[in-house]
Amino acid sequence: MESIGLAEELAAAERGAAAPYIDYPPSPWWYAPSIGAWAAAMIGTFTWWRENVGLFVVSLAALIAVEILFVVWMQRRHGALPMPGKGTPPVEIARMWREYVASLPVVALIVGLVWWLVGVPAAAGTAFVLVTAGLAFYERRYAVAAAATRARLR
């Protein structure tokens, strides 16, 4: 029987724990723009808030249904991949999650300011640009962090 050292066992355990965070299919090209469009549509729905409550509610319900379908698709596509805030990711990934979460209030503040100063359509456009660019940036940085994790755990 071959004996495995404690350090090798710990390294194997860490590689196994990191696998769901670093072994995943790449996002399709349309991922960031579609999330940006969804965010813009969610904000744009508020155009009807005071004009037509029925249209507002139906639009909101449709967008929530699209979100649910998207989350189901993502879970099927990625398997048991933990969502940000769930599980204990490798340090490189945890850093990415913290930066992502820290950026959300900044995006919300900018969109809210544009909404207040210019109006709902401008806020929707701003949300599309910020969410699309932000997710594309996050995806690239996550790929770099995942590669660094894989290299560290070799």
Short mmCIF file of N, CA and C in Angstrom, two decimals:
data_model
loop_
_atom_site.label_atom_id
_atom_site.label_comp_id
_atom_site.label_asym_id
_atom_site.label_seq_id
_atom_site.Cartn_x
_atom_site.Cartn_y
_atom_site.Cartn_z
N MET A 1 0.85 -1.18 0.00
CA MET A 1 0.00 0.00 0.00
C MET A 1 0.89 1.24 0.00
N GLU A 2 0.53 2.18 -0.82
CA GLU A 2 1.32 3.39 -0.95
C GLU A 2 0.87 4.40 0.10
N SER A 3 1.83 5.02 0.73
CA SER A 3 1.51 6.00 1.76
C SER A 3 1.54 7.41 1.16
N ILE A 4 0.49 8.17 1.46
CA ILE A 4 0.42 9.56 1.00
C ILE A 4 0.68 10.44 2.21
N GLY A 5 1.54 11.42 2.01
CA GLY A 5 1.87 12.32 3.11
C GLY A 5 0.72 13.26 3.44
N LEU A 6 0.76 13.77 4.65
CA LEU A 6 -0.29 14.67 5.10
C LEU A 6 -0.38 15.91 4.22
N ALA A 7 0.74 16.46 3.80
CA ALA A 7 0.74 17.64 2.94
C ALA A 7 0.06 17.34 1.61
N GLU A 8 0.33 16.15 1.05
CA GLU A 8 -0.30 15.77 -0.21
C GLU A 8 -1.80 15.59 -0.04
N GLU A 9 -2.22 15.03 1.08
CA GLU A 9 -3.66 14.86 1.35
C GLU A 9 -4.35 16.22 1.48
N LEU A 10 -3.70 17.14 2.19
CA LEU A 10 -4.29 18.48 2.33
C LEU A 10 -4.38 19.19 0.98
N ALA A 11 -3.34 19.04 0.16
CA ALA A 11 -3.35 19.67 -1.16
C ALA A 11 -4.47 19.07 -2.03
N ALA A 12 -4.65 17.75 -1.96
CA ALA A 12 -5.71 17.10 -2.72
C ALA A 12 -7.08 17.57 -2.24
N ALA A 13 -7.23 17.71 -0.93
CA ALA A 13 -8.51 18.19 -0.38
C ALA A 13 -8.78 19.63 -0.83
N GLU A 14 -7.74 20.47 -0.84
CA GLU A 14 -7.93 21.86 -1.27
C GLU A 14 -8.26 21.92 -2.75
N ARG A 15 -7.62 21.07 -3.57
CA ARG A 15 -7.95 21.04 -5.00
C ARG A 15 -9.40 20.61 -5.21
N GLY A 16 -9.84 19.63 -4.44
CA GLY A 16 -11.23 19.18 -4.55
C GLY A 16 -12.22 20.25 -4.12
N ALA A 17 -11.90 20.96 -3.06
CA ALA A 17 -12.79 22.03 -2.58
C ALA A 17 -12.82 23.19 -3.56
N ALA A 18 -11.73 23.43 -4.25
CA ALA A 18 -11.65 24.55 -5.20
C ALA A 18 -12.29 24.23 -6.54
N ALA A 19 -12.43 22.96 -6.86
CA ALA A 19 -12.90 22.54 -8.19
C ALA A 19 -14.19 23.23 -8.64
N PRO A 20 -15.23 23.33 -7.82
CA PRO A 20 -16.45 23.97 -8.31
C PRO A 20 -16.26 25.44 -8.68
N TYR A 21 -15.25 26.07 -8.15
CA TYR A 21 -15.01 27.49 -8.40
C TYR A 21 -14.12 27.74 -9.61
N ILE A 22 -13.33 26.74 -9.99
CA ILE A 22 -12.34 26.96 -11.05
C ILE A 22 -12.54 26.09 -12.28
N ASP A 23 -13.38 25.07 -12.18
CA ASP A 23 -13.66 24.20 -13.32
C ASP A 23 -15.11 24.43 -13.74
N TYR A 24 -15.31 25.30 -14.70
CA TYR A 24 -16.65 25.68 -15.12
C TYR A 24 -16.62 26.03 -16.60
N PRO A 25 -17.75 25.90 -17.27
CA PRO A 25 -17.75 26.29 -18.68
C PRO A 25 -17.71 27.81 -18.81
N PRO A 26 -17.05 28.32 -19.83
CA PRO A 26 -17.02 29.78 -20.00
C PRO A 26 -18.42 30.31 -20.32
N SER A 27 -18.67 31.52 -19.91
CA SER A 27 -19.97 32.14 -20.20
C SER A 27 -20.08 32.40 -21.70
N PRO A 28 -21.27 32.26 -22.26
CA PRO A 28 -21.43 32.56 -23.68
C PRO A 28 -21.26 34.06 -23.95
N TRP A 29 -20.99 34.42 -25.18
CA TRP A 29 -20.73 35.82 -25.55
C TRP A 29 -21.90 36.72 -25.19
N TRP A 30 -23.08 36.21 -25.20
CA TRP A 30 -24.28 37.02 -24.97
C TRP A 30 -24.62 37.19 -23.49
N TYR A 31 -23.87 36.57 -22.61
CA TYR A 31 -24.19 36.60 -21.17
C TYR A 31 -24.23 38.02 -20.61
N ALA A 32 -23.15 38.77 -20.70
CA ALA A 32 -23.11 40.12 -20.12
C ALA A 32 -24.12 41.06 -20.77
N PRO A 33 -24.22 41.10 -22.12
CA PRO A 33 -25.23 42.00 -22.70
C PRO A 33 -26.67 41.63 -22.33
N SER A 34 -26.94 40.34 -22.18
CA SER A 34 -28.32 39.97 -21.83
C SER A 34 -28.64 40.35 -20.39
N ILE A 35 -27.68 40.24 -19.49
CA ILE A 35 -27.92 40.68 -18.10
C ILE A 35 -28.05 42.20 -18.07
N GLY A 36 -27.24 42.89 -18.86
CA GLY A 36 -27.36 44.35 -18.96
C GLY A 36 -28.72 44.76 -19.51
N ALA A 37 -29.19 44.04 -20.53
CA ALA A 37 -30.51 44.35 -21.11
C ALA A 37 -31.61 44.08 -20.10
N TRP A 38 -31.47 43.01 -19.34
CA TRP A 38 -32.47 42.69 -18.31
C TRP A 38 -32.51 43.81 -17.26
N ALA A 39 -31.36 44.26 -16.81
CA ALA A 39 -31.31 45.33 -15.81
C ALA A 39 -31.92 46.61 -16.38
N ALA A 40 -31.61 46.92 -17.64
CA ALA A 40 -32.18 48.11 -18.28
C ALA A 40 -33.70 47.98 -18.39
N ALA A 41 -34.17 46.80 -18.76
CA ALA A 41 -35.61 46.59 -18.88
C ALA A 41 -36.30 46.70 -17.52
N MET A 42 -35.65 46.19 -16.49
CA MET A 42 -36.22 46.28 -15.14
C MET A 42 -36.39 47.75 -14.75
N ILE A 43 -35.40 48.56 -15.03
CA ILE A 43 -35.49 49.98 -14.71
C ILE A 43 -36.48 50.67 -15.65
N GLY A 44 -36.42 50.33 -16.93
CA GLY A 44 -37.34 50.91 -17.90
C GLY A 44 -38.79 50.64 -17.59
N THR A 45 -39.06 49.54 -16.93
CA THR A 45 -40.43 49.20 -16.53
C THR A 45 -41.04 50.31 -15.68
N PHE A 46 -40.22 51.00 -14.95
CA PHE A 46 -40.73 52.06 -14.07
C PHE A 46 -41.26 53.27 -14.84
N THR A 47 -41.06 53.27 -16.16
CA THR A 47 -41.67 54.31 -16.98
C THR A 47 -43.19 54.27 -16.81
N TRP A 48 -43.71 53.06 -16.64
CA TRP A 48 -45.16 52.87 -16.55
C TRP A 48 -45.70 52.92 -15.13
N TRP A 49 -44.84 53.14 -14.16
CA TRP A 49 -45.25 53.13 -12.75
C TRP A 49 -46.49 53.97 -12.50
N ARG A 50 -46.50 55.19 -12.98
CA ARG A 50 -47.64 56.08 -12.75
C ARG A 50 -48.58 56.17 -13.95
N GLU A 51 -48.12 55.69 -15.09
CA GLU A 51 -48.91 55.80 -16.32
C GLU A 51 -49.92 54.66 -16.46
N ASN A 52 -49.46 53.43 -16.21
CA ASN A 52 -50.30 52.27 -16.43
C ASN A 52 -49.86 51.16 -15.47
N VAL A 53 -50.53 51.09 -14.34
CA VAL A 53 -50.13 50.14 -13.29
C VAL A 53 -50.21 48.70 -13.80
N GLY A 54 -51.21 48.40 -14.59
CA GLY A 54 -51.35 47.04 -15.12
C GLY A 54 -50.16 46.64 -15.98
N LEU A 55 -49.77 47.52 -16.88
CA LEU A 55 -48.62 47.26 -17.73
C LEU A 55 -47.34 47.14 -16.90
N PHE A 56 -47.22 47.98 -15.88
CA PHE A 56 -46.07 47.91 -14.99
C PHE A 56 -45.99 46.55 -14.31
N VAL A 57 -47.10 46.10 -13.75
CA VAL A 57 -47.12 44.82 -13.01
C VAL A 57 -46.84 43.65 -13.95
N VAL A 58 -47.45 43.66 -15.13
CA VAL A 58 -47.23 42.57 -16.09
C VAL A 58 -45.77 42.57 -16.55
N SER A 59 -45.22 43.74 -16.83
CA SER A 59 -43.82 43.82 -17.24
C SER A 59 -42.89 43.33 -16.15
N LEU A 60 -43.15 43.75 -14.93
CA LEU A 60 -42.34 43.34 -13.80
C LEU A 60 -42.40 41.82 -13.61
N ALA A 61 -43.61 41.27 -13.69
CA ALA A 61 -43.78 39.82 -13.54
C ALA A 61 -43.04 39.06 -14.64
N ALA A 62 -43.11 39.57 -15.88
CA ALA A 62 -42.41 38.92 -16.99
C ALA A 62 -40.90 38.94 -16.78
N LEU A 63 -40.38 40.07 -16.31
CA LEU A 63 -38.93 40.17 -16.07
C LEU A 63 -38.49 39.26 -14.93
N ILE A 64 -39.31 39.14 -13.91
CA ILE A 64 -38.98 38.22 -12.81
C ILE A 64 -39.02 36.78 -13.30
N ALA A 65 -39.98 36.44 -14.15
CA ALA A 65 -40.04 35.09 -14.72
C ALA A 65 -38.79 34.80 -15.56
N VAL A 66 -38.35 35.78 -16.35
CA VAL A 66 -37.13 35.62 -17.14
C VAL A 66 -35.93 35.39 -16.22
N GLU A 67 -35.88 36.12 -15.12
CA GLU A 67 -34.78 35.95 -14.17
C GLU A 67 -34.79 34.54 -13.58
N ILE A 68 -35.95 34.05 -13.20
CA ILE A 68 -36.05 32.70 -12.64
C ILE A 68 -35.59 31.67 -13.65
N LEU A 69 -36.04 31.80 -14.90
CA LEU A 69 -35.62 30.86 -15.94
C LEU A 69 -34.11 30.93 -16.16
N PHE A 70 -33.56 32.11 -16.11
CA PHE A 70 -32.11 32.28 -16.29
C PHE A 70 -31.34 31.60 -15.15
N VAL A 71 -31.79 31.79 -13.92
CA VAL A 71 -31.10 31.17 -12.78
C VAL A 71 -31.19 29.64 -12.88
N VAL A 72 -32.32 29.11 -13.28
CA VAL A 72 -32.46 27.66 -13.46
C VAL A 72 -31.50 27.18 -14.54
N TRP A 73 -31.44 27.91 -15.66
CA TRP A 73 -30.51 27.55 -16.73
C TRP A 73 -29.06 27.56 -16.24
N MET A 74 -28.70 28.62 -15.50
CA MET A 74 -27.32 28.73 -14.98
C MET A 74 -27.00 27.56 -14.06
N GLN A 75 -27.93 27.20 -13.18
CA GLN A 75 -27.68 26.08 -12.27
C GLN A 75 -27.51 24.77 -13.02
N ARG A 76 -28.31 24.57 -14.05
CA ARG A 76 -28.18 23.35 -14.86
C ARG A 76 -26.87 23.35 -15.63
N ARG A 77 -26.50 24.49 -16.15
CA ARG A 77 -25.29 24.60 -16.95
C ARG A 77 -24.03 24.44 -16.10
N HIS A 78 -24.04 25.05 -14.94
CA HIS A 78 -22.85 25.02 -14.09
C HIS A 78 -22.87 23.93 -13.05
N GLY A 79 -23.96 23.22 -12.94
CA GLY A 79 -24.04 22.17 -11.93
C GLY A 79 -24.14 22.77 -10.54
N ALA A 80 -23.33 22.27 -9.65
CA ALA A 80 -23.40 22.69 -8.25
C ALA A 80 -22.51 23.89 -7.95
N LEU A 81 -22.20 24.68 -8.97
CA LEU A 81 -21.33 25.84 -8.76
C LEU A 81 -21.95 26.78 -7.74
N PRO A 82 -21.24 27.06 -6.67
CA PRO A 82 -21.79 27.97 -5.66
C PRO A 82 -21.95 29.39 -6.20
N MET A 83 -22.97 30.04 -5.74
CA MET A 83 -23.20 31.44 -6.09
C MET A 83 -22.38 32.30 -5.13
N PRO A 84 -22.06 33.53 -5.52
CA PRO A 84 -21.29 34.39 -4.61
C PRO A 84 -21.95 34.47 -3.24
N GLY A 85 -21.12 34.30 -2.21
CA GLY A 85 -21.61 34.34 -0.84
C GLY A 85 -21.90 32.96 -0.28
N LYS A 86 -21.88 31.94 -1.13
CA LYS A 86 -22.15 30.56 -0.69
C LYS A 86 -20.84 29.78 -0.70
N GLY A 87 -20.65 28.96 0.30
CA GLY A 87 -19.47 28.13 0.34
C GLY A 87 -18.23 28.91 0.73
N THR A 88 -17.10 28.22 0.67
CA THR A 88 -15.82 28.84 0.99
C THR A 88 -14.92 28.73 -0.24
N PRO A 89 -14.86 29.79 -1.01
CA PRO A 89 -14.05 29.74 -2.23
C PRO A 89 -12.57 29.88 -1.93
N PRO A 90 -11.73 29.55 -2.91
CA PRO A 90 -10.30 29.81 -2.76
C PRO A 90 -10.07 31.32 -2.58
N VAL A 91 -8.95 31.68 -2.00
CA VAL A 91 -8.69 33.09 -1.68
C VAL A 91 -8.77 34.00 -2.91
N GLU A 92 -8.30 33.50 -4.06
CA GLU A 92 -8.32 34.32 -5.27
C GLU A 92 -9.76 34.63 -5.70
N ILE A 93 -10.63 33.65 -5.58
CA ILE A 93 -12.04 33.83 -5.96
C ILE A 93 -12.77 34.66 -4.91
N ALA A 94 -12.47 34.43 -3.65
CA ALA A 94 -13.11 35.21 -2.57
C ALA A 94 -12.83 36.70 -2.76
N ARG A 95 -11.62 37.03 -3.17
CA ARG A 95 -11.27 38.43 -3.43
C ARG A 95 -12.15 38.99 -4.55
N MET A 96 -12.34 38.21 -5.61
CA MET A 96 -13.19 38.65 -6.72
C MET A 96 -14.62 38.88 -6.25
N TRP A 97 -15.13 37.99 -5.42
CA TRP A 97 -16.51 38.14 -4.91
C TRP A 97 -16.65 39.41 -4.08
N ARG A 98 -15.66 39.67 -3.23
CA ARG A 98 -15.72 40.89 -2.40
C ARG A 98 -15.71 42.14 -3.26
N GLU A 99 -14.86 42.16 -4.28
CA GLU A 99 -14.81 43.33 -5.17
C GLU A 99 -16.12 43.48 -5.94
N TYR A 100 -16.70 42.38 -6.37
CA TYR A 100 -17.96 42.42 -7.09
C TYR A 100 -19.07 42.99 -6.20
N VAL A 101 -19.18 42.47 -4.99
CA VAL A 101 -20.22 42.94 -4.06
C VAL A 101 -19.99 44.42 -3.71
N ALA A 102 -18.74 44.83 -3.56
CA ALA A 102 -18.45 46.24 -3.24
C ALA A 102 -18.82 47.17 -4.39
N SER A 103 -18.80 46.66 -5.61
CA SER A 103 -19.13 47.52 -6.76
C SER A 103 -20.64 47.71 -6.94
N LEU A 104 -21.45 46.83 -6.41
CA LEU A 104 -22.89 46.91 -6.63
C LEU A 104 -23.51 48.21 -6.11
N PRO A 105 -23.20 48.66 -4.89
CA PRO A 105 -23.78 49.94 -4.44
C PRO A 105 -23.32 51.12 -5.29
N VAL A 106 -22.13 51.06 -5.83
CA VAL A 106 -21.63 52.14 -6.68
C VAL A 106 -22.46 52.21 -7.97
N VAL A 107 -22.71 51.06 -8.57
CA VAL A 107 -23.53 51.01 -9.78
C VAL A 107 -24.95 51.51 -9.47
N ALA A 108 -25.52 51.04 -8.37
CA ALA A 108 -26.87 51.47 -7.98
C ALA A 108 -26.92 52.98 -7.75
N LEU A 109 -25.90 53.52 -7.13
CA LEU A 109 -25.85 54.96 -6.87
C LEU A 109 -25.78 55.76 -8.17
N ILE A 110 -24.94 55.32 -9.09
CA ILE A 110 -24.81 56.02 -10.37
C ILE A 110 -26.12 55.96 -11.14
N VAL A 111 -26.72 54.77 -11.22
CA VAL A 111 -27.99 54.63 -11.94
C VAL A 111 -29.08 55.47 -11.27
N GLY A 112 -29.13 55.44 -9.95
CA GLY A 112 -30.11 56.24 -9.22
C GLY A 112 -29.93 57.73 -9.47
N LEU A 113 -28.69 58.17 -9.49
CA LEU A 113 -28.40 59.58 -9.75
C LEU A 113 -28.84 59.99 -11.16
N VAL A 114 -28.56 59.15 -12.14
CA VAL A 114 -28.98 59.44 -13.51
C VAL A 114 -30.51 59.45 -13.59
N TRP A 115 -31.15 58.52 -12.91
CA TRP A 115 -32.62 58.47 -12.89
C TRP A 115 -33.17 59.78 -12.32
N TRP A 116 -32.60 60.20 -11.23
CA TRP A 116 -33.07 61.41 -10.54
C TRP A 116 -32.83 62.67 -11.38
N LEU A 117 -31.64 62.76 -11.98
CA LEU A 117 -31.26 63.96 -12.71
C LEU A 117 -31.79 64.01 -14.14
N VAL A 118 -31.88 62.86 -14.80
CA VAL A 118 -32.21 62.85 -16.22
C VAL A 118 -33.53 62.13 -16.52
N GLY A 119 -33.78 61.02 -15.83
CA GLY A 119 -35.02 60.29 -16.06
C GLY A 119 -34.82 58.80 -16.22
N VAL A 120 -35.94 58.11 -16.29
CA VAL A 120 -35.92 56.65 -16.35
C VAL A 120 -35.22 56.12 -17.61
N PRO A 121 -35.52 56.61 -18.81
CA PRO A 121 -34.84 56.05 -19.99
C PRO A 121 -33.31 56.18 -19.92
N ALA A 122 -32.83 57.32 -19.45
CA ALA A 122 -31.38 57.50 -19.32
C ALA A 122 -30.81 56.55 -18.26
N ALA A 123 -31.55 56.36 -17.18
CA ALA A 123 -31.10 55.43 -16.14
C ALA A 123 -31.05 54.00 -16.67
N ALA A 124 -32.04 53.64 -17.49
CA ALA A 124 -32.04 52.30 -18.09
C ALA A 124 -30.83 52.12 -19.00
N GLY A 125 -30.52 53.13 -19.81
CA GLY A 125 -29.34 53.06 -20.67
C GLY A 125 -28.06 52.99 -19.87
N THR A 126 -28.00 53.76 -18.81
CA THR A 126 -26.82 53.73 -17.93
C THR A 126 -26.66 52.36 -17.30
N ALA A 127 -27.77 51.79 -16.85
CA ALA A 127 -27.71 50.45 -16.25
C ALA A 127 -27.22 49.43 -17.26
N PHE A 128 -27.71 49.52 -18.50
CA PHE A 128 -27.25 48.59 -19.52
C PHE A 128 -25.74 48.67 -19.70
N VAL A 129 -25.23 49.87 -19.83
CA VAL A 129 -23.79 50.05 -20.06
C VAL A 129 -22.98 49.57 -18.85
N LEU A 130 -23.36 50.02 -17.66
CA LEU A 130 -22.59 49.66 -16.46
C LEU A 130 -22.65 48.17 -16.15
N VAL A 131 -23.83 47.58 -16.26
CA VAL A 131 -23.96 46.15 -15.95
C VAL A 131 -23.25 45.30 -17.00
N THR A 132 -23.43 45.64 -18.27
CA THR A 132 -22.77 44.86 -19.33
C THR A 132 -21.25 44.96 -19.20
N ALA A 133 -20.74 46.18 -19.09
CA ALA A 133 -19.28 46.35 -18.97
C ALA A 133 -18.76 45.76 -17.66
N GLY A 134 -19.50 45.96 -16.59
CA GLY A 134 -19.08 45.43 -15.29
C GLY A 134 -19.01 43.91 -15.28
N LEU A 135 -20.02 43.26 -15.85
CA LEU A 135 -20.00 41.79 -15.89
C LEU A 135 -18.90 41.26 -16.81
N ALA A 136 -18.71 41.91 -17.94
CA ALA A 136 -17.63 41.49 -18.85
C ALA A 136 -16.27 41.61 -18.15
N PHE A 137 -16.08 42.71 -17.43
CA PHE A 137 -14.84 42.92 -16.67
C PHE A 137 -14.70 41.87 -15.58
N TYR A 138 -15.77 41.63 -14.84
CA TYR A 138 -15.76 40.62 -13.77
C TYR A 138 -15.44 39.24 -14.35
N GLU A 139 -16.05 38.87 -15.46
CA GLU A 139 -15.81 37.56 -16.07
C GLU A 139 -14.33 37.39 -16.44
N ARG A 140 -13.74 38.43 -17.02
CA ARG A 140 -12.31 38.35 -17.36
C ARG A 140 -11.45 38.20 -16.11
N ARG A 141 -11.75 39.00 -15.09
CA ARG A 141 -10.97 38.93 -13.85
C ARG A 141 -11.18 37.61 -13.13
N TYR A 142 -12.39 37.08 -13.17
CA TYR A 142 -12.66 35.78 -12.55
C TYR A 142 -11.85 34.69 -13.24
N ALA A 143 -11.79 34.74 -14.57
CA ALA A 143 -10.99 33.75 -15.31
C ALA A 143 -9.53 33.82 -14.90
N VAL A 144 -9.00 35.02 -14.71
CA VAL A 144 -7.61 35.19 -14.26
C VAL A 144 -7.45 34.62 -12.85
N ALA A 145 -8.39 34.91 -11.97
CA ALA A 145 -8.33 34.41 -10.59
C ALA A 145 -8.42 32.88 -10.57
N ALA A 146 -9.28 32.32 -11.41
CA ALA A 146 -9.41 30.86 -11.48
C ALA A 146 -8.11 30.24 -11.99
N ALA A 147 -7.50 30.86 -12.98
CA ALA A 147 -6.21 30.36 -13.51
C ALA A 147 -5.13 30.44 -12.44
N ALA A 148 -5.12 31.52 -11.67
CA ALA A 148 -4.13 31.66 -10.58
C ALA A 148 -4.36 30.60 -9.51
N THR A 149 -5.62 30.30 -9.23
CA THR A 149 -5.93 29.26 -8.25
C THR A 149 -5.45 27.90 -8.77
N ARG A 150 -5.75 27.61 -10.04
CA ARG A 150 -5.31 26.33 -10.61
C ARG A 150 -3.79 26.23 -10.55
N ALA A 151 -3.10 27.29 -10.89
CA ALA A 151 -1.62 27.27 -10.86
C ALA A 151 -1.10 27.06 -9.45
N ARG A 152 -1.74 27.71 -8.48
CA ARG A 152 -1.29 27.57 -7.09
C ARG A 152 -1.52 26.15 -6.58
N LEU A 153 -2.56 25.49 -7.04
CA LEU A 153 -2.92 24.18 -6.50
C LEU A 153 -2.31 23.01 -7.26
N ARG A 154 -1.49 23.28 -8.24
CA ARG A 154 -0.85 22.18 -9.00
C ARG A 154 0.07 21.37 -8.15
#
